[in-house]
Amino acid sequence: MNLSPLQKARYEYVPKLPGMLRHGIAEIAVKKGEATTSVADQEKIAELFPNTYGEPEVTFEKGQNTSVVKKQVVGVILSGGQAPGGHNVVSGLYDALKATNKENVLIGFKGGPSGLIEDNFIVFDDEYMDQYRNTGGFDIIGSGRTKLETEEQFQIATEVCKKHGITAIVIIGGDDSNTNACVLAEYMAAHKTGVQVIGCPKTIDGDLKNEDIEISFGFDTATKTYSELIGNIERDCNSAKKYWHFIKVMGRSASHVALECALECQPNICLISEEVKAKKQSLSEIADYIADAVEKRAANGNNFGVVVIPEGVVEFVPEFSALINEINELLAGSKADAFNALESWTEKYAFIEKGLSKEAMAVFAILPQAIQQQLFLERDPHGNVQVSLIESEKLFAALVGDKLKARKAAGTYTGKYATQTHFFGYEGRCAFPSNFDADYCYSLGYNAFMLIQYGFNGYLSKVSNLSRPAEEWVAGGMPITKMMNIERRHGEDKPVIKKALVELDGKPFKYFEAHRDEWAVETSYTFPGAIQYYGPTEVCDLTTRTLALEQGK
Amino acid sequence: MNLSPLQKARYEYVPKLPGMLRHGIAEIAVKKGEATTSVADQEKIAELFPNTYGEPEVTFEKGQNTSVVKKQVVGVILSGGQAPGGHNVVSGLYDALKATNKENVLIGFKGGPSGLIEDNFIVFDDEYMDQYRNTGGFDIIGSGRTKLETEEQFQIATEVCKKHGITAIVIIGGDDSNTNACVLAEYMAAHKTGVQVIGCPKTIDGDLKNEDIEISFGFDTATKTYSELIGNIERDCNSAKKYWHFIKVMGRSASHVALECALECQPNICLISEEVKAKKQSLSEIADYIADAVEKRAANGNNFGVVVIPEGVVEFVPEFSALINEINELLAGSKADAFNALESWTEKYAFIEKGLSKEAMAVFAILPQAIQQQLFLERDPHGNVQVSLIESEKLFAALVGDKLKARKAAGTYTGKYATQTHFFGYEGRCAFPSNFDADYCYSLGYNAFMLIQYGFNGYLSKVSNLSRPAEEWVAGGMPITKMMNIERRHGEDKPVIKKALVELDGKPFKYFEAHRDEWAVETSYTFPGAIQYYGPTEVCDLTTRTLALEQGK
């Protein structure tokens, strides 16, 4: 293995634990708080989770460790998309487990939750663990998207646990994975298996967030990586002064990533999907909004700019969603055959024109041809439009171009308009975790073991007070049921962790809203640069602007 | 202005000078070497540059500064594409100039070489300069692509210089800009204007390189930024194990960037344009070469991988170049009208089929439709195909997919193949310069002033021994005429600096060649991570693998 100099150096990094966890395992006492209730639908959630509902919040503090001494065999699972710091959750868990008892065992199930069902595993030892400390990626055991949710899966999981003598499972995942962790915890308790289940909050999207989860891990590193690139492009943009750059960033369900990047980099424009939805904006309105900025900047001689777009934005445009639904309907089942039989795009276009409603066709007609074709030609195995493939950065670049042509014809705009497009997603999910994520994740893992050791089940590992130095962080746990409500999913009422969207009356958005008109016209770019792991603490250890604003900093 | 924590911290960075320049201006002596001759076409070059040809190499050393004391007014110009470190060339120049004589003046011409012709300038002072130290971008004075090459331009430039009392001009640019600097230097000498011209070697492409220029500035930072991203994607790729990522990196004329990224990251595949040309490879052969790796990896259960592609590669594929020429011919002038009059792509396709030779049509036919359409529908103002718009990362992803379909049908391949594509260029041109580029550029600028102070004209600022610590770097200058040969450009014989392509018998390519078969099949990814400015020297101060290999490290 050929290791980079940074990877070797990062092996030596010692993550910072919350102050209260720094006195050694023997000096970690538990303090139980009040009994909790779920954020909504309390009766239903209580009924669905009779064994894990209403448990108290837990905080650790310096004091005598009173946990029961027994051999722990812990299984750990990485679930869903990669997020920087996953390896540190595992190393924190491993270190606490081994520090408690050298005989304890940490088993990693490979390739995500399916590893548990297929009993595909490795047993961690020091040598293996040390290769992954403070590194990015989930390659330590791999990840996967299988959902653990059926009774049958739970039965198999129980058998696998019994075989290994597993006393606890730690599931590292997003909102769905933690929901499933909670259901599994309830199952394990109801069936008196003796297996505890603990969750850890992971997602670069930032949408696993509530009064108990200040930030999901990976969000800090991913947004810093995207902000590095956006800042570099801004600087290029302001040096060359000849392009409008349209930059799409990951985040399909929520726009936390785009918003954080905007707070870090101060681009001319940033779209926020939640606002688009709330204001029921049309594609044309959004394009006009951007074109207004292009026009104003051109009037000042600035024919360049940067637009940040959240990945999911088109799905939040009501008229566009309606169009997608009509296309899915138009091509459902055997109806697609007639369409597929047509040879030329001209014929297909006529078919589309006949099949879509007038409203949907009006939206379809303004799309660039490449996107029109993509909507109809590249469909998923169920025949549905693959919304995630839509290159919305190119879509908006083109729609704005159309607006500007019209304005030029009308004589209101005389600037130049040339574009470049970018999409940043995979670039940030596996970066070396920032010091913040390295510390936070290690603490989450370490803390998860303390929850196990003290016998808790159906809890989320919780570390808070995160905008302060690690010394002041607060470690503990929260029943996952507390975060749940009932939502309609695939025609069924289901208990789920509420997804956190960008709140339009929240402080981060309010700050953005108060400044964006100025940023749109002026060149107010900020250049965060690459993530630094060494050097001044204000460069290396600060977490996101979003968290700072939320916590009133 | 809202400054990032890193930007504030970088203001405090003190760039490292070569040891011999560290004793203060009063202790810099000059040592002249042998008279030089051009690398080729000596007679012609000597004839074209009677006043600047044959001058000696120059090295500085510790000793008494014997330069003539006079007030210097220096103009500086940034030319062409952005490269990290440009601001440090200016700050090095400014600091040496002010250290020599507080009355000296540095003038920056804005927006590239056109700033000199248009007399569009600023005068530097400490406060302005300090805002740009150790930062990326060319926004300090902007850049541009106007070429200074005509007699008329030179006359205007002379007038502007006279107006300001300019004694020297420093041109920071790539091979063409330095060629023009040399022509201007000759003009200034021939016309006894008293204005000296000094060049500085800039380009992220790395193709301004020869026995006197070990590396052009910006190459180090840009390739480190791309390598950060490629490494992150590799780690994601090896965690999710479900995509082949096709990553295009900047570099149209040469593949130094792609090669350096491959040496840093060890992807499964890296194409090298110079090799494609030398071996006269077809698109189909290249696709088969990649498909072979996909197939072998699939046989080991690895349905994922990373392919790095240099931006210009399709232009190096002989059959593709021939196709482009035929298309340009087919649509030349009024011939395009008949094509444009056709309504449907089916009709257009028939027109194309009729118009292209059988060989060209065979190449055209294997292209994905989106690229076929792009070749015909998006043409430059002269009606030519816009080769730079071709998304070759998508092209190869699709061509390999076609190959795999055929192999699947033939039963030799049973894997899964899903792709993601990326293009990295603008992301790296304006990053905060690495310590290497910050030091190197500052030294180039500082040294440029010493060349001015000692009266040299038509020289390139030269700093060498760069794979050693800065203390051991050697500062001096080389007549630009030494690097020149005669090349045919637009039907004329012109004296130009020879562009450096990747040498297929050079050590960097040889190293790559010796390892690539293993990298193709194994997962040998290396993860360089983000550029570090603080911390261990082996993490922060090392320059490229290419230079290390060239210098036998």
PDB file of N, CA and C in Angstrom, chain B residues 34-43 45-46 53-57 211-212 478-484:
ATOM      1  N   GLU B  34      28.415  31.094 -19.192  1.00  0.00           N
ATOM      2  CA  GLU B  34      28.793  31.054 -20.606  1.00  0.00           C
ATOM      3  C   GLU B  34      27.722  31.717 -21.465  1.00  0.00           C
ATOM      4  N   ALA B  35      28.127  32.169 -22.632  1.00  0.00           N
ATOM      5  CA  ALA B  35      27.161  32.654 -23.612  1.00  0.00           C
ATOM      6  C   ALA B  35      26.258  31.479 -24.011  1.00  0.00           C
ATOM      7  N   THR B  36      25.005  31.770 -24.330  1.00  0.00           N
ATOM      8  CA  THR B  36      24.056  30.696 -24.652  1.00  0.00           C
ATOM      9  C   THR B  36      23.722  30.670 -26.137  1.00  0.00           C
ATOM     10  N   THR B  37      23.214  29.545 -26.573  1.00  0.00           N
ATOM     11  CA  THR B  37      22.683  29.438 -27.946  1.00  0.00           C
ATOM     12  C   THR B  37      21.292  28.826 -27.845  1.00  0.00           C
ATOM     13  N   SER B  38      20.468  29.039 -28.840  1.00  0.00           N
ATOM     14  CA  SER B  38      19.100  28.518 -28.784  1.00  0.00           C
ATOM     15  C   SER B  38      19.099  27.003 -28.961  1.00  0.00           C
ATOM     16  N   VAL B  39      18.013  26.370 -28.477  1.00  0.00           N
ATOM     17  CA  VAL B  39      17.955  24.900 -28.497  1.00  0.00           C
ATOM     18  C   VAL B  39      17.953  24.340 -29.914  1.00  0.00           C
ATOM     19  N   ALA B  40      17.545  25.146 -30.896  1.00  0.00           N
ATOM     20  CA  ALA B  40      17.544  24.707 -32.296  1.00  0.00           C
ATOM     21  C   ALA B  40      17.513  25.950 -33.176  1.00  0.00           C
ATOM     22  N   ASP B  41      17.696  25.757 -34.442  1.00  0.00           N
ATOM     23  CA  ASP B  41      17.591  26.860 -35.414  1.00  0.00           C
ATOM     24  C   ASP B  41      18.404  28.092 -34.992  1.00  0.00           C
ATOM     25  N   GLN B  42      19.661  27.830 -34.558  1.00  0.00           N
ATOM     26  CA  GLN B  42      20.458  28.906 -33.958  1.00  0.00           C
ATOM     27  C   GLN B  42      20.638  30.111 -34.881  1.00  0.00           C
ATOM     28  N   GLU B  43      20.890  29.827 -36.144  1.00  0.00           N
ATOM     29  CA  GLU B  43      21.169  30.958 -37.050  1.00  0.00           C
ATOM     30  C   GLU B  43      19.974  31.866 -37.195  1.00  0.00           C
ATOM     31  N   ILE B  45      17.371  32.153 -35.196  1.00  0.00           N
ATOM     32  CA  ILE B  45      17.009  32.829 -33.945  1.00  0.00           C
ATOM     33  C   ILE B  45      17.982  33.991 -33.698  1.00  0.00           C
ATOM     34  N   ALA B  46      19.257  33.735 -33.949  1.00  0.00           N
ATOM     35  CA  ALA B  46      20.267  34.791 -33.743  1.00  0.00           C
ATOM     36  C   ALA B  46      19.972  35.999 -34.632  1.00  0.00           C
ATOM     37  N   TYR B  53      20.222  37.912 -28.345  1.00  0.00           N
ATOM     38  CA  TYR B  53      20.672  36.531 -28.527  1.00  0.00           C
ATOM     39  C   TYR B  53      22.080  36.342 -27.994  1.00  0.00           C
ATOM     40  N   GLY B  54      22.323  35.114 -27.485  1.00  0.00           N
ATOM     41  CA  GLY B  54      23.690  34.744 -27.132  1.00  0.00           C
ATOM     42  C   GLY B  54      24.151  35.268 -25.787  1.00  0.00           C
ATOM     43  N   GLU B  55      23.250  35.889 -25.065  1.00  0.00           N
ATOM     44  CA  GLU B  55      23.612  36.406 -23.740  1.00  0.00           C
ATOM     45  C   GLU B  55      23.907  35.240 -22.786  1.00  0.00           C
ATOM     46  N   PRO B  56      24.638  35.530 -21.722  1.00  0.00           N
ATOM     47  CA  PRO B  56      25.024  34.439 -20.810  1.00  0.00           C
ATOM     48  C   PRO B  56      23.923  34.073 -19.810  1.00  0.00           C
ATOM     49  N   GLU B  57      23.991  32.845 -19.311  1.00  0.00           N
ATOM     50  CA  GLU B  57      23.179  32.485 -18.153  1.00  0.00           C
ATOM     51  C   GLU B  57      23.681  33.315 -16.965  1.00  0.00           C
ATOM     52  N   GLU B 211      15.272  22.393 -19.956  1.00  0.00           N
ATOM     53  CA  GLU B 211      16.398  22.164 -19.048  1.00  0.00           C
ATOM     54  C   GLU B 211      16.638  23.348 -18.125  1.00  0.00           C
ATOM     55  N   ASP B 212      16.042  24.500 -18.441  1.00  0.00           N
ATOM     56  CA  ASP B 212      16.196  25.657 -17.564  1.00  0.00           C
ATOM     57  C   ASP B 212      14.985  25.925 -16.680  1.00  0.00           C
ATOM     58  N   MET B 478      17.901  33.276 -17.363  1.00  0.00           N
ATOM     59  CA  MET B 478      18.320  32.627 -18.605  1.00  0.00           C
ATOM     60  C   MET B 478      17.741  33.434 -19.769  1.00  0.00           C
ATOM     61  N   PRO B 479      18.558  33.729 -20.787  1.00  0.00           N
ATOM     62  CA  PRO B 479      18.007  34.425 -21.958  1.00  0.00           C
ATOM     63  C   PRO B 479      16.867  33.593 -22.559  1.00  0.00           C
ATOM     64  N   ILE B 480      15.733  34.233 -22.819  1.00  0.00           N
ATOM     65  CA  ILE B 480      14.595  33.475 -23.359  1.00  0.00           C
ATOM     66  C   ILE B 480      14.944  32.902 -24.732  1.00  0.00           C
ATOM     67  N   THR B 481      15.797  33.611 -25.461  1.00  0.00           N
ATOM     68  CA  THR B 481      16.188  33.118 -26.794  1.00  0.00           C
ATOM     69  C   THR B 481      16.783  31.711 -26.722  1.00  0.00           C
ATOM     70  N   LYS B 482      17.377  31.365 -25.604  1.00  0.00           N
ATOM     71  CA  LYS B 482      17.978  30.036 -25.469  1.00  0.00           C
ATOM     72  C   LYS B 482      16.935  28.936 -25.627  1.00  0.00           C
ATOM     73  N   MET B 483      15.677  29.223 -25.245  1.00  0.00           N
ATOM     74  CA  MET B 483      14.627  28.198 -25.240  1.00  0.00           C
ATOM     75  C   MET B 483      13.877  28.123 -26.568  1.00  0.00           C
ATOM     76  N   MET B 484      14.310  28.923 -27.541  1.00  0.00           N
ATOM     77  CA  MET B 484      13.508  29.057 -28.760  1.00  0.00           C
ATOM     78  C   MET B 484      13.917  28.132 -29.876  1.00  0.00           C
TER      79      MET B 484
END
